XYZ file of C-alpha atoms in Angstrom:
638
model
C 66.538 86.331 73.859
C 66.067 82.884 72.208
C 64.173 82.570 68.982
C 62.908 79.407 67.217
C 63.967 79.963 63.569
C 62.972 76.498 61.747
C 60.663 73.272 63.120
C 63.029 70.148 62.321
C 62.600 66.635 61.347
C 61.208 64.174 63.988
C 64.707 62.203 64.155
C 67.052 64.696 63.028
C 70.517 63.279 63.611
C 72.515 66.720 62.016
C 72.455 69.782 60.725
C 74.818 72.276 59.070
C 74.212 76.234 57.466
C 75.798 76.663 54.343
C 78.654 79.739 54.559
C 76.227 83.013 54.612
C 73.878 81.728 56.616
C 71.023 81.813 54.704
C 70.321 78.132 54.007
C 70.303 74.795 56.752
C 70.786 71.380 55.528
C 69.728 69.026 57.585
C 70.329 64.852 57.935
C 68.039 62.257 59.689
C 68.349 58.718 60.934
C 66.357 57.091 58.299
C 68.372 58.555 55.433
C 66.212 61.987 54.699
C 68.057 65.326 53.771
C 66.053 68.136 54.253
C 66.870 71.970 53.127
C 65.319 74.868 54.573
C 65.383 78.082 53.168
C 63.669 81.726 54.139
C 60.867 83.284 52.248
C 62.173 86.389 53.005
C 65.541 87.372 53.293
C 65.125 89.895 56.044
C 63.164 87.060 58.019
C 64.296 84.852 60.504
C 61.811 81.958 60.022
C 62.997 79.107 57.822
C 60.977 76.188 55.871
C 61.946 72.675 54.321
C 62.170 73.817 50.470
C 63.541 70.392 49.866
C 63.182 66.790 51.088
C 64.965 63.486 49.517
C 65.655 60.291 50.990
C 69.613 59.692 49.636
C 70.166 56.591 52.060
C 68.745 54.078 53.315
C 70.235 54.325 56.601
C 71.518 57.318 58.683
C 72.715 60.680 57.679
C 75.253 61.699 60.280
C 77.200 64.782 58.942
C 76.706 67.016 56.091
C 79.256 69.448 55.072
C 78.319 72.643 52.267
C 80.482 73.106 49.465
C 82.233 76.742 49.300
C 79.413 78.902 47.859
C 81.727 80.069 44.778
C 80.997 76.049 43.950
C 77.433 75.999 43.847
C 74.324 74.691 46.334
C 75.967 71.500 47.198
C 76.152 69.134 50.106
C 78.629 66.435 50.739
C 76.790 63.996 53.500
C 78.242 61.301 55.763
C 76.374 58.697 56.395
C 76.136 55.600 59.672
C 77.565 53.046 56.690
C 80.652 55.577 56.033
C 80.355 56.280 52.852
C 80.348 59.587 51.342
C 78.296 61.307 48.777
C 78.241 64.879 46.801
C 74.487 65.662 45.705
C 74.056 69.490 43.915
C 70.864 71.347 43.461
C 70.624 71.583 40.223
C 67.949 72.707 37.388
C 67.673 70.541 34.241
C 65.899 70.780 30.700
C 63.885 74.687 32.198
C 62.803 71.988 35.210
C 62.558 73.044 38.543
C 65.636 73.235 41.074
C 66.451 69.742 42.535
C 69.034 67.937 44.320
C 70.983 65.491 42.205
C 73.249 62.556 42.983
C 76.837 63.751 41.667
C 79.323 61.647 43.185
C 79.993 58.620 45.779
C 82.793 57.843 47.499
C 83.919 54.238 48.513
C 86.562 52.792 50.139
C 86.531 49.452 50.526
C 86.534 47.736 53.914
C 87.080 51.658 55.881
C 84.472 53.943 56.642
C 83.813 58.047 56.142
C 84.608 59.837 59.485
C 85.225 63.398 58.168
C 85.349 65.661 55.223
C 85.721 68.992 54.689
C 86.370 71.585 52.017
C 89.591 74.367 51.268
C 89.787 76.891 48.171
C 92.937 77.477 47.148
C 94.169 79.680 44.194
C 90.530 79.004 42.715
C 91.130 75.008 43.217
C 88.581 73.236 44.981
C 90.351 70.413 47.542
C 88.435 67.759 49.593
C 90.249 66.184 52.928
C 88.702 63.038 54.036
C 89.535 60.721 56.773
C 89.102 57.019 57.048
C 87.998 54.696 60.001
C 91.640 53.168 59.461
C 93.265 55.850 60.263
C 94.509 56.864 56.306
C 93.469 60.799 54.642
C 92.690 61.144 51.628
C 92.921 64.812 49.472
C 90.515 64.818 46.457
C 91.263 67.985 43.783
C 87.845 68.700 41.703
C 89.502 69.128 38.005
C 86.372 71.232 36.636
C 84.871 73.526 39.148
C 81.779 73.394 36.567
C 81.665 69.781 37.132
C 81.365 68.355 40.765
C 81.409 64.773 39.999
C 85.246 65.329 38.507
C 87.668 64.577 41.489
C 91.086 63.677 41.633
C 93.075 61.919 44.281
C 95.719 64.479 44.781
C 97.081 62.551 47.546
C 97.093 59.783 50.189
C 98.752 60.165 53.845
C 98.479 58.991 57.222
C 98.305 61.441 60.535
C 102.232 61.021 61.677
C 104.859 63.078 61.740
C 107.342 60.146 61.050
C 106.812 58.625 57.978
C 108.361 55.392 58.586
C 106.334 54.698 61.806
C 104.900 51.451 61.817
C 102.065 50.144 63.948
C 99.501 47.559 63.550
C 95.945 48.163 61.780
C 94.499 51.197 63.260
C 91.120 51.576 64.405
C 89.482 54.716 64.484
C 86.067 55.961 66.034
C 86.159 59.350 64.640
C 88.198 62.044 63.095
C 88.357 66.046 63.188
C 89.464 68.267 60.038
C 89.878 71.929 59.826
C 91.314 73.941 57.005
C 93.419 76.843 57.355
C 90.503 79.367 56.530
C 92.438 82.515 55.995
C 94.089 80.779 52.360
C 95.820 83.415 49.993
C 98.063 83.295 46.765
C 101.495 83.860 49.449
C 99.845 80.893 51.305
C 100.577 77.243 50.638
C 97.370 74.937 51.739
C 96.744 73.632 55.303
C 95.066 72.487 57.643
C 94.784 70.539 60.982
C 93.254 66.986 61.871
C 93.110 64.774 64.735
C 92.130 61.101 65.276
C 90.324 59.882 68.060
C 91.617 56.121 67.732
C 93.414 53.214 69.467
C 96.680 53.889 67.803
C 98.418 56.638 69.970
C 100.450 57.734 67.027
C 97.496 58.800 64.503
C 95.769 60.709 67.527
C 97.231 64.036 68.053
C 96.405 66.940 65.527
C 98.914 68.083 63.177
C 99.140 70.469 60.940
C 99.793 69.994 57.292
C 100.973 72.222 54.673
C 101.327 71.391 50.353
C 105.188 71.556 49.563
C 104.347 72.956 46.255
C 107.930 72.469 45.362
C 107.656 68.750 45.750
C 103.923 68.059 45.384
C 103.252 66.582 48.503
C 101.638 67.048 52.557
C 103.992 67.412 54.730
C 103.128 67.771 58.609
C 104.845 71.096 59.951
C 104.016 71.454 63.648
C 101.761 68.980 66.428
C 99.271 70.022 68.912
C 99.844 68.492 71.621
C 102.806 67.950 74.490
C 104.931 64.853 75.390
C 103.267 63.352 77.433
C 99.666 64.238 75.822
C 100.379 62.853 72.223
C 98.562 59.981 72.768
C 95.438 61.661 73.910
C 92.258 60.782 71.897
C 91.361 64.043 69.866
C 87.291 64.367 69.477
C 87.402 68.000 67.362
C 89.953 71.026 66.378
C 88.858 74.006 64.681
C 91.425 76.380 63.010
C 90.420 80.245 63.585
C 90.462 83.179 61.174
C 93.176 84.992 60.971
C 92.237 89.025 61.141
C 95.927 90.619 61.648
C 97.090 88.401 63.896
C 101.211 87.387 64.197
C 100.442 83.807 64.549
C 97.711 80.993 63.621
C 95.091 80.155 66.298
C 93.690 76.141 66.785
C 91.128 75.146 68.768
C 91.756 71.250 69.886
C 89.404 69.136 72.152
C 90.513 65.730 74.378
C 89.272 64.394 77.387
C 91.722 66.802 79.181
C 89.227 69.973 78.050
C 90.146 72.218 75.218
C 93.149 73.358 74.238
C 94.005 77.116 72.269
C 97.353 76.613 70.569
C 99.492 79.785 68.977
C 101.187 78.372 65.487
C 103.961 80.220 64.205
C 103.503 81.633 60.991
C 106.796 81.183 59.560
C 108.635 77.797 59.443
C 111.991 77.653 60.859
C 114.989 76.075 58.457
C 113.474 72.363 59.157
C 110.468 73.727 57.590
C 108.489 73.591 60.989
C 106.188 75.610 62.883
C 106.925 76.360 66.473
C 103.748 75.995 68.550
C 102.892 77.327 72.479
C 100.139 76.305 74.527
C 98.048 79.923 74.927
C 95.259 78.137 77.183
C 93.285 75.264 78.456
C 89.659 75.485 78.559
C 88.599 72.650 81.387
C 84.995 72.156 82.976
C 84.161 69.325 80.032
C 82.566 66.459 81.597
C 82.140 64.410 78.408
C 83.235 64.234 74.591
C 83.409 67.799 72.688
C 81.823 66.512 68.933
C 81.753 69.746 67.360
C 83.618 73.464 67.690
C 83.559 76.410 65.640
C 84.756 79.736 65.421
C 83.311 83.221 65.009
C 84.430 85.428 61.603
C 86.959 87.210 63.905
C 88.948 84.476 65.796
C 87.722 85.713 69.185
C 84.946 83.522 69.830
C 84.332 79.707 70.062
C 81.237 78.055 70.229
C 81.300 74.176 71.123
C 78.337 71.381 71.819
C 79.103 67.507 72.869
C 77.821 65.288 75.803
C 78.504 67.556 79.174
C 74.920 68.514 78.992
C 75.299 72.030 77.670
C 73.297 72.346 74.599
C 76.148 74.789 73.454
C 79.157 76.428 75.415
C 80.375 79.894 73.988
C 83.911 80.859 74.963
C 85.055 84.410 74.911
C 89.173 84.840 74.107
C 90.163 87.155 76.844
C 93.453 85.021 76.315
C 93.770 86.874 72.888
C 93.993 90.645 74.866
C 98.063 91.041 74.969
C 98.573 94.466 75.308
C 100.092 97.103 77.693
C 97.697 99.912 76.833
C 94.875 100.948 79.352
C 91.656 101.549 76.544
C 88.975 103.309 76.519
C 86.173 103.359 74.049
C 83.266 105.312 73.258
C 80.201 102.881 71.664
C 76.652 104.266 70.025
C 73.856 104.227 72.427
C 72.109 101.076 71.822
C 70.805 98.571 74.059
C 72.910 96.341 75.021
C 75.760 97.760 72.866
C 78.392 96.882 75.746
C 77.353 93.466 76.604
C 77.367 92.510 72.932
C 81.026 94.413 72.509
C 82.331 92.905 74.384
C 81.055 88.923 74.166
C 82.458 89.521 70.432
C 85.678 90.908 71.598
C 87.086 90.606 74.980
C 86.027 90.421 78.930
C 85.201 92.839 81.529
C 88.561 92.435 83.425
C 90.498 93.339 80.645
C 92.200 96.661 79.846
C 89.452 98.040 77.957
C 86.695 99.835 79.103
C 83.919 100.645 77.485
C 81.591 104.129 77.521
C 78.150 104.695 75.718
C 78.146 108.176 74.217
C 76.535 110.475 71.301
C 78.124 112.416 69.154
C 75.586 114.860 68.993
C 75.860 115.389 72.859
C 79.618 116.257 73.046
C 79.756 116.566 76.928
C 79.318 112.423 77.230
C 82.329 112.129 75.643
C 84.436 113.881 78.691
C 84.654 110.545 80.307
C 85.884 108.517 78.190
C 88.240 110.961 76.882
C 89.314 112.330 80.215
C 93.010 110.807 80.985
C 93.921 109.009 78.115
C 96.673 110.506 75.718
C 95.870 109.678 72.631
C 92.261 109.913 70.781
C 91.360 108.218 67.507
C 88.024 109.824 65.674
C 87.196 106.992 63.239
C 83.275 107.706 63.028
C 81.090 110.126 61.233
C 77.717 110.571 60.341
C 75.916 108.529 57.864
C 72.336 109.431 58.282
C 70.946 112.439 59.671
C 67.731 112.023 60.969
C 64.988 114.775 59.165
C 63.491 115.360 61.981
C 66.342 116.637 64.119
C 66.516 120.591 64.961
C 69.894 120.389 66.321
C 71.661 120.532 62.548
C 70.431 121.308 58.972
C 72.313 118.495 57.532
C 74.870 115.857 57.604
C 77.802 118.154 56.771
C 77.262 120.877 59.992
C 76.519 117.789 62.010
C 79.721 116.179 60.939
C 81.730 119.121 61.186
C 80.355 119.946 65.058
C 81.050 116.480 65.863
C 84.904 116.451 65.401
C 84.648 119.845 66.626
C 83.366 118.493 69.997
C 85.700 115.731 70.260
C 88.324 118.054 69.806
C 87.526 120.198 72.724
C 87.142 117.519 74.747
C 90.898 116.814 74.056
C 91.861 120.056 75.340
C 89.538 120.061 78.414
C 90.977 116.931 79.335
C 94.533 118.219 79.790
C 95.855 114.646 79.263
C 95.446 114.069 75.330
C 98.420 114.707 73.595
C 97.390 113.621 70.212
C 93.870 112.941 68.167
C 94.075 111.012 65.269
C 91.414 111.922 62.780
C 90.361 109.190 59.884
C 90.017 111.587 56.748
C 89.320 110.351 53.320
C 91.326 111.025 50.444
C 88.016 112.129 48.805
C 88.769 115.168 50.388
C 92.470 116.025 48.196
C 91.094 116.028 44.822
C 93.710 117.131 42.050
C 90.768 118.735 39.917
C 91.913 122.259 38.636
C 90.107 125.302 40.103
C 88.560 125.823 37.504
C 87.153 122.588 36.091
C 89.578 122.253 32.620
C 91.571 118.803 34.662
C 93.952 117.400 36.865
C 96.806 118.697 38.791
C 99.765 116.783 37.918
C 99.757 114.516 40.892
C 97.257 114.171 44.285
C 99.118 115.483 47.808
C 98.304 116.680 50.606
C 98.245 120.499 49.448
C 95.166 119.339 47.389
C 91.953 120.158 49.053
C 88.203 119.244 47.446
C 86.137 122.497 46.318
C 82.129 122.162 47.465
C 80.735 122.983 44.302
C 81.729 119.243 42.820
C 79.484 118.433 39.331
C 80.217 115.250 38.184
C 79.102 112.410 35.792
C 79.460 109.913 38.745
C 77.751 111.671 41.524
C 75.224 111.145 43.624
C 73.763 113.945 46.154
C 74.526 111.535 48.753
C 78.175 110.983 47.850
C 78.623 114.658 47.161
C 77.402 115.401 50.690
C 79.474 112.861 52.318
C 82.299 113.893 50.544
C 81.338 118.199 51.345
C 81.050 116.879 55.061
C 84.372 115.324 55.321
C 86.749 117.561 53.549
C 85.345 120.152 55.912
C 85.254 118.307 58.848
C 88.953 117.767 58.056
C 89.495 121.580 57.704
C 88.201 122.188 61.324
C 90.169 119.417 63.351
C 93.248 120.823 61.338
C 92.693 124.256 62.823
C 93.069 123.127 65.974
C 96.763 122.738 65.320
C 97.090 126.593 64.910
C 95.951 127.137 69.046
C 98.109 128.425 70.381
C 98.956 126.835 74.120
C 96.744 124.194 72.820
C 99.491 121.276 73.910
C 97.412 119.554 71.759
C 98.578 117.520 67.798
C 96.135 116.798 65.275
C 96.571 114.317 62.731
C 94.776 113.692 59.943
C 94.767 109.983 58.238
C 93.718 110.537 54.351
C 92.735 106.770 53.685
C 92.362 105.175 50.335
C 89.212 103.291 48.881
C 89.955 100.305 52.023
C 90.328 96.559 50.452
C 90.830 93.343 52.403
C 89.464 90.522 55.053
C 86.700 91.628 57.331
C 85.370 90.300 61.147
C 82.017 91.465 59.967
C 79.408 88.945 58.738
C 78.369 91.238 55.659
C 81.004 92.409 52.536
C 81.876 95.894 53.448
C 80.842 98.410 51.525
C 84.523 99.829 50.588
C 85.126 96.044 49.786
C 81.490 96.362 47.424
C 82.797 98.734 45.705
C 86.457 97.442 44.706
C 84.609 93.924 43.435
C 82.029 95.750 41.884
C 83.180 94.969 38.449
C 82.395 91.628 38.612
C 79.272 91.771 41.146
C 77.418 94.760 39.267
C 76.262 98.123 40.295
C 74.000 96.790 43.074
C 73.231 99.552 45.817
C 75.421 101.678 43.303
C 78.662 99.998 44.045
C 79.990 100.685 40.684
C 78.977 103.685 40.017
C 80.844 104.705 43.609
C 84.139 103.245 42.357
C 83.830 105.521 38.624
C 82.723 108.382 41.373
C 86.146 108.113 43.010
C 87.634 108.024 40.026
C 86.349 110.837 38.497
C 87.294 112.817 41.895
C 90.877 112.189 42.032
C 91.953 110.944 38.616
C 92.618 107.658 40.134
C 91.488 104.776 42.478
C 94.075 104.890 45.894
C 93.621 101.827 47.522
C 94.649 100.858 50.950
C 94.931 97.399 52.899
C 92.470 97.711 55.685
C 95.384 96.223 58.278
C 97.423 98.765 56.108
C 95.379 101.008 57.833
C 95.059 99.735 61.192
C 99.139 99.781 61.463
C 98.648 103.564 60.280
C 96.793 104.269 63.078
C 99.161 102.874 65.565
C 102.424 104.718 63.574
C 100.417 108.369 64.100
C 100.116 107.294 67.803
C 103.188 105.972 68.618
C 105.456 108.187 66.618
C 107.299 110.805 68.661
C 105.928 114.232 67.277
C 103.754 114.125 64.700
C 100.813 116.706 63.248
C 99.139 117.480 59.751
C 97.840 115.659 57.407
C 99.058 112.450 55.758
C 97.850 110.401 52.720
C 97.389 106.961 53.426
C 97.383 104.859 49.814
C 99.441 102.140 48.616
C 98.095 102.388 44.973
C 96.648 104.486 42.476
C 95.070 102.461 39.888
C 92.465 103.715 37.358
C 89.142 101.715 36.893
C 90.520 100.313 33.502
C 93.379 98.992 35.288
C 91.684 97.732 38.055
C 89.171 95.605 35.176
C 92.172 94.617 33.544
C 93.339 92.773 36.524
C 90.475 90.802 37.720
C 89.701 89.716 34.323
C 93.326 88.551 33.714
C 94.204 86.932 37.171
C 90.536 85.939 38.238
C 88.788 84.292 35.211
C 86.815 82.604 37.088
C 84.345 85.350 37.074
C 83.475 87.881 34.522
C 83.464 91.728 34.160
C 79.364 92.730 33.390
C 79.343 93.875 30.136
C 77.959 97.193 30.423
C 80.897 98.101 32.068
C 83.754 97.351 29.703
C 82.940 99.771 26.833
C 83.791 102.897 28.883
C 86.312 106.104 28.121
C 89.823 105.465 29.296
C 90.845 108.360 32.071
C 94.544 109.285 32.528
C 95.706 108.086 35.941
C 96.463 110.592 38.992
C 99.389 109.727 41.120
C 98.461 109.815 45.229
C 101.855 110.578 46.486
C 101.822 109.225 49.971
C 105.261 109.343 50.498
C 105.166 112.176 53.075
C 103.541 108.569 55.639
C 106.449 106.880 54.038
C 109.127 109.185 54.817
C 108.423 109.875 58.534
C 108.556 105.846 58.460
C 105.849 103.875 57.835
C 105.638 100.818 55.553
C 102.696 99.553 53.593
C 102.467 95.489 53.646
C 99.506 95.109 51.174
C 100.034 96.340 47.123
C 97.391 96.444 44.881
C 97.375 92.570 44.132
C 97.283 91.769 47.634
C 94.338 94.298 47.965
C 92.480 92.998 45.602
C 92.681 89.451 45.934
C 91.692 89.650 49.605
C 88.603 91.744 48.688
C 88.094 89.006 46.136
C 87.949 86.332 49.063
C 86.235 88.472 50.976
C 83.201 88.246 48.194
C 83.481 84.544 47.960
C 83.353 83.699 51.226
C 80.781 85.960 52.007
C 78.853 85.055 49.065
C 78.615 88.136 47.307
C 80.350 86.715 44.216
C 79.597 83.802 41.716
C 81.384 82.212 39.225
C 80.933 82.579 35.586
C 78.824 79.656 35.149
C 76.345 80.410 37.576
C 75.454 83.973 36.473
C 74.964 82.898 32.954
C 72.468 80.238 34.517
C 71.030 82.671 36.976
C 70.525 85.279 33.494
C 69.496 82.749 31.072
């Protein structure tokens, strides 16, 4: 159902949301920039917080800096030039915006610009009416008015191509959003020109070896190269083997597969996935969602906006089936996030506290993953006392239905490694090292603990206990495997910071919603923090289901770092942010090994270590905005 969340400007020309969401900038064609903001965060309705005139003629794109920067626009306007204004607060005065830079170049206009972080460096790409790019480097991320030109290069993949002065109407740029420290920078532009050799999008990647762009694959085939490009857009990357782009001609839109690793010419193979046609007119803008699976689009066909589905993504020889909460509209909203109705996945609505709706979903397939459990149990309910029977009758019920079925061969439980603590029996310490012959007693008492925690952690060990028993039927034909996963790090789909991912950045972010104080609970548990790459954990999944025979129960962990040790890291690799001081004066604990090599030994791998963990929970919090930098937390304190 539609909902009108802000009133705009008589004459607004463009508008843009800043990366979380919460805040729309927009431009009009008398020069007026206009912010709107919520009253209240859990509302929908946004008002104009902010109105300045910054040009005397129109305002035709505005672009947000990456939160981690700051409130700050950069805004296009119908002369081409380019400026960077910051709200700002000055001398205990108010918030306002303020002028920080312009950019010029002489006798060329400002057709696109857009942003990239990499390794905690902000970079600015910006392309000119005559066809040249420009890549700006900010030397001070305190200071936005301190740029550099890091680089100037035109959009061929010959460099000694020659053609006469180029012409261009507009321009497309799109970084590689998915950046990370194995990652060099990239991204993807296209010209829409009269020069046929500036128009097709290309990819470009920093040769950090030789400090300079270099373009590693083009979008487009023979005989299309010459084909006017109006926008690309370059998707996130959740645990896909290649990169996805999203470019728009005349011809429709095109989804290109990019390689991810160059071949020995230091190029990246490309393939034509799809062609999105029905576009009478110009595409001006495309974006996609967090996951990579959905792309929205506007321009001059007539539709105010066009949302396109992936079903092209789907490349799998599994029939699926899954079981979704009873909500309405649950499967219509499944599946416009992730796939069509003629795919191989279909979809059931079910409750786990009424096992028997589960028989059809479960009924002929072989293999059964339980990844849910109960979070809230609702006071009111007769049916169970508390969240622990109620989790432990749900996997109980799902794994009947296994047996009933007669076709599941294997269910694959998702445990947590909350329930192996080391502690002694009796209280005096730790076990020598975390396995899986460790089991957690009920009667925890900890420092760390909440009565929440404690129950989750009560409901799952025992939980864990009953799907194991299952394994002791006799005549059952039926394997159960439990997954013991680590404190889960890494990207998300999700338009929110998970709360696993809270909790590993909670040394810089605070104990907000007791983050903190979960990650010293953990601790204090199991001697140690296990972390575990959430696609770490997805490829776990997929090992217990497509190994031959396989039954017990498995820690899943590719570290074991102790808080210290995790503080001690972000404070000497990110500096960028800051530890909160109440939390560094705290007793040193003697780390617990999790030995996971039991996953290890039947043949699994882990891809992600601790740094890799880490860092992508960090990027997680940036983009997301659930982190700020050093700066900007003194000013927010102060």
């Amino acid at each position: 159902m539609e909902k009108s969340v802000a009133t705009l400007d008589k004459g607004t020309t463009c508008t843009s949301w800043n990366y979380c969401g919460q805040r729309l900038a927009t431009g009009t064609f008398n020069g007026f920039l206009s912010i709107f903001d919520s009253p209240d965060p859990a509302s929908s309705s946004f008002t104009a917080t902010s109105n300045i005139r910054i040009h005397e003629g129109g305002i035709v794109k505005i672009v947000w800096i990456p939160p981690e920067y700051g409130d700050a626009v950069a805004c296009i306007c119908g002369d081409g030039s380019l400026s960077l204004w910051e709200e700002i607060a000055e001398d205990g005065l108010p918030l306002e915006w303020k002028l920080c830079e312009i950019f010029h170049c002489k006798g060329s206009k400002v057709l696109d610009a857009q942003f990239g972080v990499i390794r905690t460096s902000l970079k600015m790409v910006v392309a000119f009416s005559d066809g040249h790019v420009k890549v700006y480097e900010l030397l001070n991320p305190f200071e936005l008015k301190n740029w550099q030109l890091q680089a100037e290069i035109q959009n061929v993949t010959d460099s000694v191509s020659t053609f006469g002065k180029a012409s261009c109407f507009s321009a497309s740029i799109s970084w590689n959003p998915q950046q990370n420290e194995s990652q060099e920078p990239s991204f993807v532009l296209g010209f829409n020109s009269d020069t046929p050799q500036l128009n097709s999008s290309k990819v470009w990647v920093f040769d950090q070896a030789h400090h300079r762009w270099l373009p590693v694959a083009e979008l487009a085939l023979s005989l299309d190269k010459s084909d006017q490009v109006f926008a690309v857009a370059w998707a996130p990357n959740i645990g896909r083997a290649y990169e996805l782009i999203a470019v728009a001609t005349r011809k429709g839109i095109t989804i290109w597969h990019v390689s991810l690793n160059p071949d020995l010419d230091g190029r990246l193979s490309v393939e034509k996935a799809a062609l999105l046609s029905g576009y009478e007119g110009e595409v001006w803008q495309m974006e996609w969602d967090m996951s990579g699976m959905t792309l929205a689009t506007s321009g001059t066909d007539g539709m105010d906006i066009c949302i396109r589905t992936s079903s092209f993504l789907v490349s799998t020889d599994l029939c699926m089936s899954a079981a979704l909460p009873k909500t309405e509209a649950t499967e219509e909203l499944f599946l416009t996030r992730h796939g069509h109705k003629d795919t191989k996945l279909v979809l059931f609505q079910a409750d786990i506290y009424s096992p028997h709706e589960f028989d059809d979903a479960i009924q002929g397939c072989e293999f059964v993953f339980h990844v849910a459990t109960p979070l809230q149990q609702d006071p009111k309910s007769s049916q169970y006392k508390d969240r622990v029977e109620a989790t432990i009758a749900g996997a109980r019920s799902i794994a009947d239905c296994c047996i009933k079925s007669q076709t599941v061969k294997r269910l694959i439980y998702t445990a947590t490694v909350l329930a192996a603590s080391p502690l002694n029996e009796d209280g005096s310490g730790y076990k020598s090292c975390m396995d899986e012959s460790c089991w957690t007693p009920s009667d925890l008492s900890l420092i760390y603990a909440s009565d929440y925690v404690l129950e989750y952690t009560n409901a799952k060990t025992l939980a864990e206990k009953e799907v194991l028993s299952y394994n002791e039927i006799e005549d059952a034909k039926l394997e159960v495997v439990t997954l013991l996963c680590g404190l889960v790090g890494g990207e998300t789909i999700l338009s929110h910071v998970p709360a696993s991912v809270q909790v590993i950045i909670s040394p810089f972010t605070g104990n907000i919603s007791g983050y903190y104080q979960g990650l010293k609970f953990i601790e204090e548990v199991l001697g140690s923090v296990p972390l575990v790459g959430v696609d770490d954990v997805c490829e776990a999944h997929i090992f217990c289901m497509e190994t031959p025979s396989m039954k017990g129960r498995f820690l899943c962990s590719a570290a074991d770092p102790t808080v210290t040790e995790i503080k001690a890291y972000l404070e000497e690799n990110h500096p960028e942010f800051k530890i909160d001081e109440k939390f560094r004066e705290e007793p040193e604990i003697r780390g617990i090994k999790c030995d996971s090599s039991k996953l290890m030994k039947m043949g699994f791998k882990y891809e992600y270590d601790m740094r890799k963990i880490i860092d992508e929970s960090l990027e997680c919090g940036k983009r997301l905005a659930a982190l700020q930098l050093i700066d900007k937390m003194d000013s927010n304190t102060s």
